[in-house]
Coordinates of C-alpha atoms in Angstrom, one line a residue:
Chain A
X1 CA -16.6 62.2 23.0
X2 CA -16.8 58.4 22.9
X3 CA -18.3 58.5 19.5
X4 CA -15.4 60.5 18.2
X5 CA -12.9 58.2 19.8
X6 CA -14.4 55.0 18.3
X7 CA -13.1 55.3 14.7
X8 CA -9.7 56.0 16.2
X9 CA -9.7 52.9 18.4
X10 CA -11.0 50.9 15.5
X11 CA -8.2 52.1 13.1
X12 CA -5.5 51.6 15.7
X13 CA -6.6 48.1 16.4
X14 CA -6.8 47.2 12.7
X15 CA -3.3 48.6 12.2
X16 CA -2.0 46.7 15.2
X17 CA -3.6 43.5 13.9
X18 CA -2.1 43.8 10.4
X19 CA 1.2 44.8 11.9
X20 CA 1.5 41.3 13.2
X21 CA 1.8 40.0 9.7
X22 CA 4.5 42.3 8.5
X23 CA 8.0 41.0 7.9
X24 CA 11.3 42.7 7.7
X25 CA 13.2 40.1 5.8
X26 CA 12.7 39.5 2.1
X27 CA 12.1 36.0 1.0
X28 CA 10.8 34.5 -2.3
X29 CA 9.2 31.7 -0.3
X30 CA 6.4 32.3 2.2
X31 CA 7.7 33.3 5.6
X32 CA 6.1 31.0 8.1
X33 CA 8.1 32.0 11.2
X34 CA 6.0 31.6 14.3
X35 CA 3.1 30.1 12.3
X36 CA 4.2 26.5 12.7
X37 CA 5.7 24.3 15.4
X38 CA 9.4 23.3 15.2
X39 CA 10.6 20.2 13.4
X40 CA 9.7 17.1 15.3
X41 CA 9.1 13.5 14.1
X42 CA 9.9 9.9 14.5
X43 CA 9.9 8.0 11.3
X44 CA 11.4 4.9 9.7
X45 CA 14.5 5.4 7.5
X46 CA 15.6 3.4 4.4
X47 CA 17.4 0.9 6.5
X48 CA 14.4 0.3 8.7
X49 CA 16.0 2.4 11.5
X50 CA 14.2 5.1 13.5
X51 CA 15.0 8.6 12.3
X52 CA 14.4 11.8 14.2
X53 CA 15.4 15.5 13.6
X54 CA 18.5 14.8 15.8
X55 CA 20.0 12.8 13.0
X56 CA 20.3 16.0 10.9
X57 CA 20.7 18.5 13.7
X58 CA 22.4 21.7 12.7
X59 CA 21.4 21.4 9.1
X60 CA 18.8 23.3 7.1
X61 CA 16.0 20.8 6.7
X62 CA 13.7 20.7 3.7
X63 CA 10.6 18.6 4.5
X64 CA 8.5 17.4 1.6
X65 CA 5.5 15.0 1.6
X66 CA 5.1 12.8 -1.4
X67 CA 5.2 9.2 -2.7
X68 CA 7.6 7.3 -5.0
X69 CA 4.9 6.3 -7.6
X70 CA 4.1 10.1 -8.0
X71 CA 4.1 10.7 -11.7
X72 CA 5.3 14.3 -12.0
X73 CA 5.0 16.6 -9.0
X74 CA 7.4 14.8 -6.6
X75 CA 10.2 14.0 -9.1
X76 CA 10.0 17.6 -10.4
X77 CA 10.1 19.1 -6.9
X78 CA 13.0 16.9 -5.8
X79 CA 14.9 17.7 -9.0
X80 CA 14.4 21.4 -8.6
X81 CA 15.5 21.2 -5.0
X82 CA 18.7 19.4 -6.1
X83 CA 19.4 22.1 -8.7
X84 CA 18.8 24.8 -6.1
X85 CA 21.2 23.2 -3.7
X86 CA 23.8 22.7 -6.4
X87 CA 23.7 26.4 -7.1
X88 CA 24.9 27.1 -3.6
X89 CA 28.6 27.6 -2.7
X90 CA 30.2 24.2 -2.3
X91 CA 30.8 24.6 1.5
X92 CA 27.1 25.1 2.0
X93 CA 25.7 22.1 0.1
X94 CA 26.4 19.6 2.8
X95 CA 24.5 21.6 5.3
X96 CA 21.1 21.0 3.7
X97 CA 19.2 17.8 4.2
X98 CA 16.0 17.0 2.3
X99 CA 13.5 14.9 4.1
X100 CA 11.3 13.1 1.7
X101 CA 8.4 11.7 3.7
X102 CA 6.3 9.1 1.8
X103 CA 2.6 9.2 2.7
X104 CA 2.1 6.0 0.8
X105 CA 3.6 3.4 3.2
X106 CA 1.5 0.7 1.6
X107 CA 3.7 0.7 -1.6
X108 CA 6.8 2.6 -0.4
X109 CA 8.9 0.1 1.5
X110 CA 12.0 1.4 3.2
X111 CA 14.2 -0.2 0.5
X112 CA 12.2 1.3 -2.3
X113 CA 12.3 4.7 -0.6
X114 CA 16.0 4.5 0.0
X115 CA 16.9 3.9 -3.7
X116 CA 14.4 6.5 -4.8
X117 CA 15.8 9.2 -2.4
X118 CA 19.4 8.5 -3.2
X119 CA 18.6 9.1 -6.9
X120 CA 18.0 12.7 -6.0
X121 CA 21.2 13.3 -4.1
X122 CA 23.3 12.2 -1.1
X123 CA 21.5 14.4 1.3
X124 CA 18.0 13.3 0.5
X125 CA 16.6 11.0 3.2
X126 CA 13.6 8.8 2.4
X127 CA 11.3 8.4 5.4
X128 CA 7.9 6.9 6.1
X129 CA 5.8 5.5 8.9
X130 CA 2.5 3.7 9.5
X131 CA -0.5 5.8 8.4
X132 CA -1.6 7.0 11.9
X133 CA 1.8 8.4 12.5
X134 CA 1.8 10.1 9.1
X135 CA -1.6 11.6 9.9
X136 CA -0.2 13.0 13.1
X137 CA 2.8 14.5 11.4
X138 CA 0.9 16.0 8.5
X139 CA -1.6 17.4 10.9
X140 CA 1.2 19.1 12.8
X141 CA 2.2 20.9 9.6
X142 CA -1.4 21.5 8.7
X143 CA -1.5 19.5 5.6
X144 CA -3.2 16.3 4.6
X145 CA -3.1 13.4 2.1
X146 CA -5.7 11.2 0.6
X147 CA -5.9 8.1 -1.7
X148 CA -7.8 7.7 -4.9
X149 CA -9.6 4.4 -5.7
X150 CA -7.2 1.9 -7.2
X151 CA -7.5 1.1 -10.9
X152 CA -7.6 -2.4 -12.4
X153 CA -3.9 -2.8 -12.0
X154 CA -4.0 -1.7 -8.4
X155 CA -2.4 1.7 -9.1
X156 CA -3.8 4.7 -7.3
X157 CA -3.1 8.3 -7.0
X158 CA -2.3 10.1 -3.8
X159 CA -3.2 13.7 -3.0
X160 CA -0.5 15.4 -0.9
X161 CA 1.0 18.8 -0.1
X162 CA 2.8 20.4 -3.0
X163 CA 4.9 22.7 -0.9
X164 CA 8.3 22.3 0.8
X165 CA 8.7 23.2 4.4
X166 CA 12.0 24.8 5.3
X167 CA 13.4 24.5 8.8
X168 CA 16.5 26.4 9.9
X169 CA 19.5 25.0 11.7
X170 CA 17.7 25.1 15.1
X171 CA 14.7 23.3 13.7
X172 CA 12.4 26.3 13.6
X173 CA 9.8 26.4 10.7
X174 CA 10.9 29.3 8.5
X175 CA 9.7 29.1 5.0
X176 CA 7.2 27.4 2.8
X177 CA 8.3 27.0 -0.8
X178 CA 5.2 27.0 -2.9
X179 CA 5.3 25.6 -6.4
X180 CA 6.1 28.2 -9.0
X181 CA 9.4 29.4 -7.5
X182 CA 12.5 29.2 -9.8
X183 CA 15.5 27.2 -8.6
X184 CA 17.4 30.5 -8.5
X185 CA 14.8 31.9 -6.1
X186 CA 14.9 28.8 -3.9
X187 CA 18.7 28.9 -3.9
X188 CA 18.7 32.6 -2.9
X189 CA 16.4 31.8 0.0
X190 CA 18.5 28.9 1.2
X191 CA 21.7 30.9 0.9
X192 CA 20.1 33.7 3.0
X193 CA 19.0 31.1 5.6
X194 CA 22.4 29.4 5.7
X195 CA 24.2 32.7 6.2
X196 CA 22.3 33.4 9.4
X197 CA 24.4 33.0 12.5
Chain B
X1 CA -22.4 0.6 11.2
X2 CA -22.4 4.3 11.5
X3 CA -19.0 5.9 11.7
X4 CA -18.9 7.3 15.3
X5 CA -15.3 8.5 14.5
X6 CA -16.9 11.4 12.6
X7 CA -18.1 12.9 15.9
X8 CA -14.6 12.9 17.4
X9 CA -12.9 16.3 17.2
X10 CA -10.2 16.5 14.6
X11 CA -8.3 19.2 16.5
X12 CA -9.2 18.7 20.1
X13 CA -9.7 22.0 21.8
X14 CA -10.5 21.7 25.6
X15 CA -11.4 25.4 25.8
X16 CA -14.0 25.0 23.0
X17 CA -15.5 21.9 24.5
X18 CA -15.6 23.5 27.9
X19 CA -17.3 26.7 26.6
X20 CA -20.0 24.8 24.8
X21 CA -20.6 22.5 27.8
X22 CA -20.9 25.5 30.1
X23 CA -23.3 27.3 27.7
X24 CA -25.5 24.2 27.5
X25 CA -25.3 23.4 31.2
X26 CA -26.0 27.1 32.1
X27 CA -29.0 27.1 29.8
X28 CA -30.4 23.8 31.1
X29 CA -29.9 24.7 34.7
X30 CA -31.7 28.0 34.2
X31 CA -34.6 26.2 32.4
X32 CA -35.1 23.9 35.3
X33 CA -34.9 26.5 38.0
X34 CA -36.6 29.5 36.5
X35 CA -40.3 30.5 37.0
X36 CA -42.5 28.5 34.7
X37 CA -44.1 31.7 33.2
X38 CA -40.6 32.9 32.2
X39 CA -39.5 29.7 30.6
X40 CA -39.1 29.7 26.9
X41 CA -41.4 27.4 24.8
X42 CA -40.1 24.1 23.3
X43 CA -39.6 25.6 19.8
X44 CA -37.3 28.3 21.3
X45 CA -35.4 25.7 23.3
X46 CA -34.9 23.5 20.2
X47 CA -33.8 26.5 18.2
X48 CA -31.2 27.4 20.8
X49 CA -29.9 23.9 21.2
X50 CA -29.7 23.3 17.5
X51 CA -27.9 26.6 17.0
X52 CA -25.3 25.7 19.7
X53 CA -24.9 22.1 18.4
X54 CA -24.4 23.3 14.8
X55 CA -21.6 25.6 15.9
X56 CA -20.1 22.8 18.1
X57 CA -20.4 20.3 15.2
X58 CA -18.4 22.4 12.7
X59 CA -15.7 23.1 15.3
X60 CA -15.2 19.8 17.2
X61 CA -16.1 17.0 14.8
X62 CA -14.5 15.5 11.7
X63 CA -16.3 18.4 9.8
X64 CA -13.4 20.6 11.0
X65 CA -10.9 18.4 9.2
X66 CA -12.7 18.9 5.9
X67 CA -13.0 22.7 6.7
X68 CA -9.2 22.9 6.9
X69 CA -8.6 21.1 3.7
X70 CA -11.4 22.1 1.4
X71 CA -12.2 25.7 0.7
X72 CA -15.9 25.2 0.1
X73 CA -16.3 23.3 3.4
X74 CA -14.5 26.0 5.1
X75 CA -17.0 28.5 3.7
X76 CA -19.8 26.2 4.9
X77 CA -18.2 26.2 8.4
X78 CA -18.2 30.0 8.5
X79 CA -21.7 30.1 7.2
X80 CA -22.7 28.2 10.3
X81 CA -20.4 30.0 12.7
X82 CA -21.2 33.5 11.5
X83 CA -24.7 33.2 10.2
X84 CA -26.9 30.1 10.8
X85 CA -25.8 29.1 14.3
X86 CA -26.0 32.6 15.9
X87 CA -29.1 33.3 13.8
X88 CA -30.9 30.4 15.5
X89 CA -29.5 31.2 19.0
X90 CA -30.5 34.9 18.8
X91 CA -33.9 34.0 17.3
X92 CA -34.5 31.6 20.3
X93 CA -34.5 34.7 22.5
X94 CA -32.4 33.5 25.4
X95 CA -33.1 36.8 27.3
X96 CA -35.0 35.0 30.2
X97 CA -31.9 32.8 30.7
X98 CA -29.7 35.9 30.8
X99 CA -32.0 37.5 33.3
X100 CA -32.0 34.4 35.4
X101 CA -28.2 34.4 35.6
X102 CA -28.0 38.1 36.1
X103 CA -30.2 37.9 39.1
X104 CA -28.0 35.1 40.5
X105 CA -24.8 37.1 40.1
X106 CA -23.3 38.6 43.3
X107 CA -22.8 42.4 43.2
X108 CA -19.0 41.9 43.2
X109 CA -19.2 39.7 40.1
X110 CA -21.5 42.3 38.5
X111 CA -19.0 45.0 39.1
X112 CA -16.2 42.8 37.8
X113 CA -18.2 42.2 34.6
X114 CA -18.9 45.9 34.1
X115 CA -16.0 46.4 31.5
X116 CA -17.5 43.5 29.5
X117 CA -20.7 45.6 29.4
X118 CA -18.8 48.6 28.1
X119 CA -17.2 46.6 25.3
X120 CA -20.5 45.1 24.5
X121 CA -22.2 48.5 24.2
X122 CA -19.4 49.8 22.0
X123 CA -19.6 46.8 19.7
X124 CA -23.3 47.0 19.5
X125 CA -23.3 50.5 18.0
X126 CA -25.1 50.0 14.7
X127 CA -22.2 51.3 12.5
X128 CA -19.6 49.4 14.4
X129 CA -21.6 46.2 14.4
X130 CA -22.2 46.3 10.6
X131 CA -18.6 47.2 9.8
X132 CA -17.3 44.5 12.1
X133 CA -19.6 41.9 10.7
X134 CA -18.5 42.5 7.1
X135 CA -15.0 43.5 8.1
X136 CA -14.3 40.2 9.7
X137 CA -15.4 38.3 6.6
X138 CA -13.2 40.4 4.4
X139 CA -10.3 40.3 6.9
X140 CA -10.2 36.5 7.1
X141 CA -10.8 36.1 3.4
X142 CA -8.0 38.5 2.5
X143 CA -5.7 36.1 0.6
X144 CA -2.5 36.6 2.6
X145 CA -4.3 36.6 5.9
X146 CA -6.3 33.5 4.9
X147 CA -3.1 31.7 4.0
X148 CA -1.6 32.4 7.4
X149 CA -4.8 31.5 9.2
X150 CA -5.0 28.1 7.5
X151 CA -1.3 27.4 8.3
X152 CA -1.2 28.5 12.0
X153 CA -3.3 26.5 14.5
X154 CA -3.5 29.5 16.8
X155 CA -4.7 31.9 14.0
X156 CA -7.2 29.3 12.8
X157 CA -8.8 29.1 16.2
X158 CA -8.8 32.8 16.6
X159 CA -10.5 33.1 13.2
X160 CA -13.3 30.6 14.0
X161 CA -13.9 32.0 17.5
X162 CA -14.0 35.6 16.3
X163 CA -16.5 34.6 13.6
X164 CA -18.7 32.9 16.1
X165 CA -18.6 35.7 18.7
X166 CA -19.2 38.4 16.2
X167 CA -22.1 36.3 14.7
X168 CA -23.7 36.1 18.1
X169 CA -23.3 39.9 18.7
X170 CA -24.6 40.8 15.3
X171 CA -27.7 38.5 15.2
X172 CA -28.5 39.4 18.8
X173 CA -28.6 43.1 17.8
X174 CA -30.9 42.2 14.8
X175 CA -33.3 39.9 16.8
X176 CA -33.2 41.6 20.2
X177 CA -36.7 40.8 21.4
X178 CA -37.1 44.0 23.4
X179 CA -39.3 46.5 21.7
X180 CA -37.5 49.6 20.4
X181 CA -40.5 51.7 21.5
X182 CA -40.1 50.7 25.2
X183 CA -36.4 50.2 25.5
X184 CA -33.2 51.4 24.0
X185 CA -33.1 48.3 21.6
X186 CA -32.2 49.2 18.0
X187 CA -35.2 50.5 15.9
X188 CA -36.6 48.1 13.3
X189 CA -35.8 50.5 10.5
X190 CA -32.2 50.6 11.4
X191 CA -32.0 46.8 11.8
X192 CA -33.5 46.3 8.3
X193 CA -31.0 48.9 6.9
X194 CA -28.1 47.1 8.5
X195 CA -29.2 43.7 7.2
X196 CA -29.5 45.1 3.7
X197 CA -26.2 47.0 3.9
X198 CA -24.2 43.9 5.1
X199 CA -25.6 41.7 2.3
X200 CA -24.2 43.8 -0.5
X201 CA -20.5 43.6 0.3
X202 CA -20.9 39.9 1.0
X203 CA -22.5 39.4 -2.4
X204 CA -19.7 41.3 -4.1
X205 CA -17.0 39.3 -2.3
X206 CA -18.8 36.0 -3.1
X207 CA -19.3 37.0 -6.8
X208 CA -15.6 38.0 -7.0
X209 CA -14.5 34.6 -5.8
X210 CA -16.9 32.8 -8.1
X211 CA -15.8 34.8 -11.2
X212 CA -12.0 34.8 -10.4
X213 CA -10.2 33.0 -13.2
X214 CA -7.0 32.3 -11.2
X215 CA -6.7 30.6 -7.8
X216 CA -7.4 33.1 -5.1
X217 CA -6.8 30.8 -2.2
X218 CA -3.9 28.5 -3.1
X219 CA -3.4 27.4 0.5
X220 CA -5.7 24.4 -0.2
X221 CA -3.5 23.6 -3.2
X222 CA -0.4 23.9 -1.2
X223 CA -1.5 21.9 1.8
X224 CA -3.3 19.1 0.0
X225 CA -7.1 18.7 -0.3
X226 CA -9.1 16.2 1.8
X227 CA -10.1 14.4 -1.4
X228 CA -9.1 15.0 -5.0
X229 CA -11.3 17.8 -6.4
X230 CA -10.6 20.2 -9.2
X231 CA -9.4 23.5 -7.5
X232 CA -11.7 25.5 -9.7
X233 CA -14.7 23.6 -8.5
X234 CA -13.7 24.0 -4.9
X235 CA -13.3 27.7 -5.3
X236 CA -16.5 28.1 -7.3
X237 CA -18.5 26.2 -4.6
X238 CA -16.8 28.3 -1.9
X239 CA -17.6 31.5 -3.7
X240 CA -21.3 30.5 -4.1
X241 CA -21.5 29.7 -0.3
X242 CA -20.1 33.2 0.4
X243 CA -22.4 34.8 -2.0
X244 CA -25.9 33.3 -1.9
X245 CA -26.8 31.8 1.5
X246 CA -25.5 34.9 3.5
X247 CA -27.6 37.1 1.2
X248 CA -30.6 34.9 1.8
X249 CA -30.0 35.1 5.6
X250 CA -30.2 38.8 5.3
X251 CA -33.4 38.6 3.4
X252 CA -34.9 36.2 5.9
X253 CA -33.8 38.4 8.7
X254 CA -35.4 41.4 7.1
X255 CA -38.7 39.5 6.6
X256 CA -38.7 38.4 10.3
X257 CA -38.1 42.0 11.5
X258 CA -40.8 43.4 9.1
X259 CA -43.2 40.9 10.4
X260 CA -42.5 41.9 14.0
X261 CA -42.7 45.6 13.1
X262 CA -46.0 45.1 11.4
X263 CA -47.3 43.0 14.3
X264 CA -46.3 45.6 16.9
X265 CA -47.4 48.6 14.7
X266 CA -49.8 50.7 16.8
X267 CA -50.1 48.1 19.5
X268 CA -47.3 49.3 21.7
X269 CA -47.6 52.8 22.9
X270 CA -44.8 54.4 24.7
X271 CA -46.0 55.2 28.2
X272 CA -44.7 58.8 28.5
X273 CA -44.0 58.6 32.3
X274 CA -41.7 55.6 31.8
X275 CA -39.9 57.0 28.8
X276 CA -37.2 58.7 30.8
X277 CA -36.4 55.5 32.8
X278 CA -36.1 53.2 29.9
X279 CA -34.0 55.3 27.5

């Protein structure tokens, strides 16, 4: 009897396990609800002031790690995000804040970050912190960064996450926008998130 | 100066540290208190401690950081948690230690632990053990699951602990020192069959990763790598670590069991009057 029951128990448990990963809503980005902790940080803004999620409370927050000397990935991502936001109905655009966190505090001074961020839109906030704090924050979102050896001119490359973390109005982690999504797809995801009560 | 920081846990897990400390303390205490003729020899003690420390090392040192951000290091971590560590622990034959603690247990505790025994016996059914061993590898390496596991701290710990516990169960079933002639331990033929059977799907999976043209596990791409390395190289090395060393572990396991079977061949005769009691 036990022998006959075993395959059944096994099948049911496998089904139950895989069931945990199913999702009802359709997103273009990767649904990370429940996988990651809510938005929490204490960083330095462009004016040297302390910035926390409270400063953008109630908005949809797009968290992105990069650095201003980034040759291609960061500017492309930030441009695409701006395009995606601009495709939204006008009322919605102000409800989205992009948090650009520089993981290269050595070169990215608050001033430099400020002018860089404002280039990509009014609702883009440039942030950074000392390396240990950045390590803590990236660890919280299960990502990392690393530095290459500097060349003769002192320039170095920085490895960082290529994804954008999307937090809803309450600060819950909701989506991970992987590279490869079109601006239209990102825009649709953001609209769906904005329309939530 | 050596970097002691490497030994500090990247993701501090009190439960993990406590479990390893309890295992080592329990082992040490039993060693000191047990009858000298029962005590395992030094090679066995070293094998046990090395196995435990290897598993601890990949879970609670800087190694864990690299495992989270490099695919091939992650494969190395699972090679230790699911294969090498439990392989050494099982081979060290900690049976006298189990006996020592079993005798120390109060009857109440024993009856409380009875359900654990039932689960253990179910999981140690040969087919279930083999399916579970390979199934867990496939489950956690199934790309969408793998992506989630690397993003969620909770899933990540579940993954690593499930690999370690299943590794212990599996290799204990393979290296159970009790003779199948005298006890209900699994027969040597079946053990060899299982070891050969589990090697094949692991080789297929490893080869599939190695020969995949595209990126199978883009989570490392998305979350940043510990150091700049071409994604293809990372995936190739990870695939090789999934393919070759586990297959070798199976072969080594088979050789060890064959040696034991040949050694025991004809020497142990089942005493007929005890047969009923031991089955």
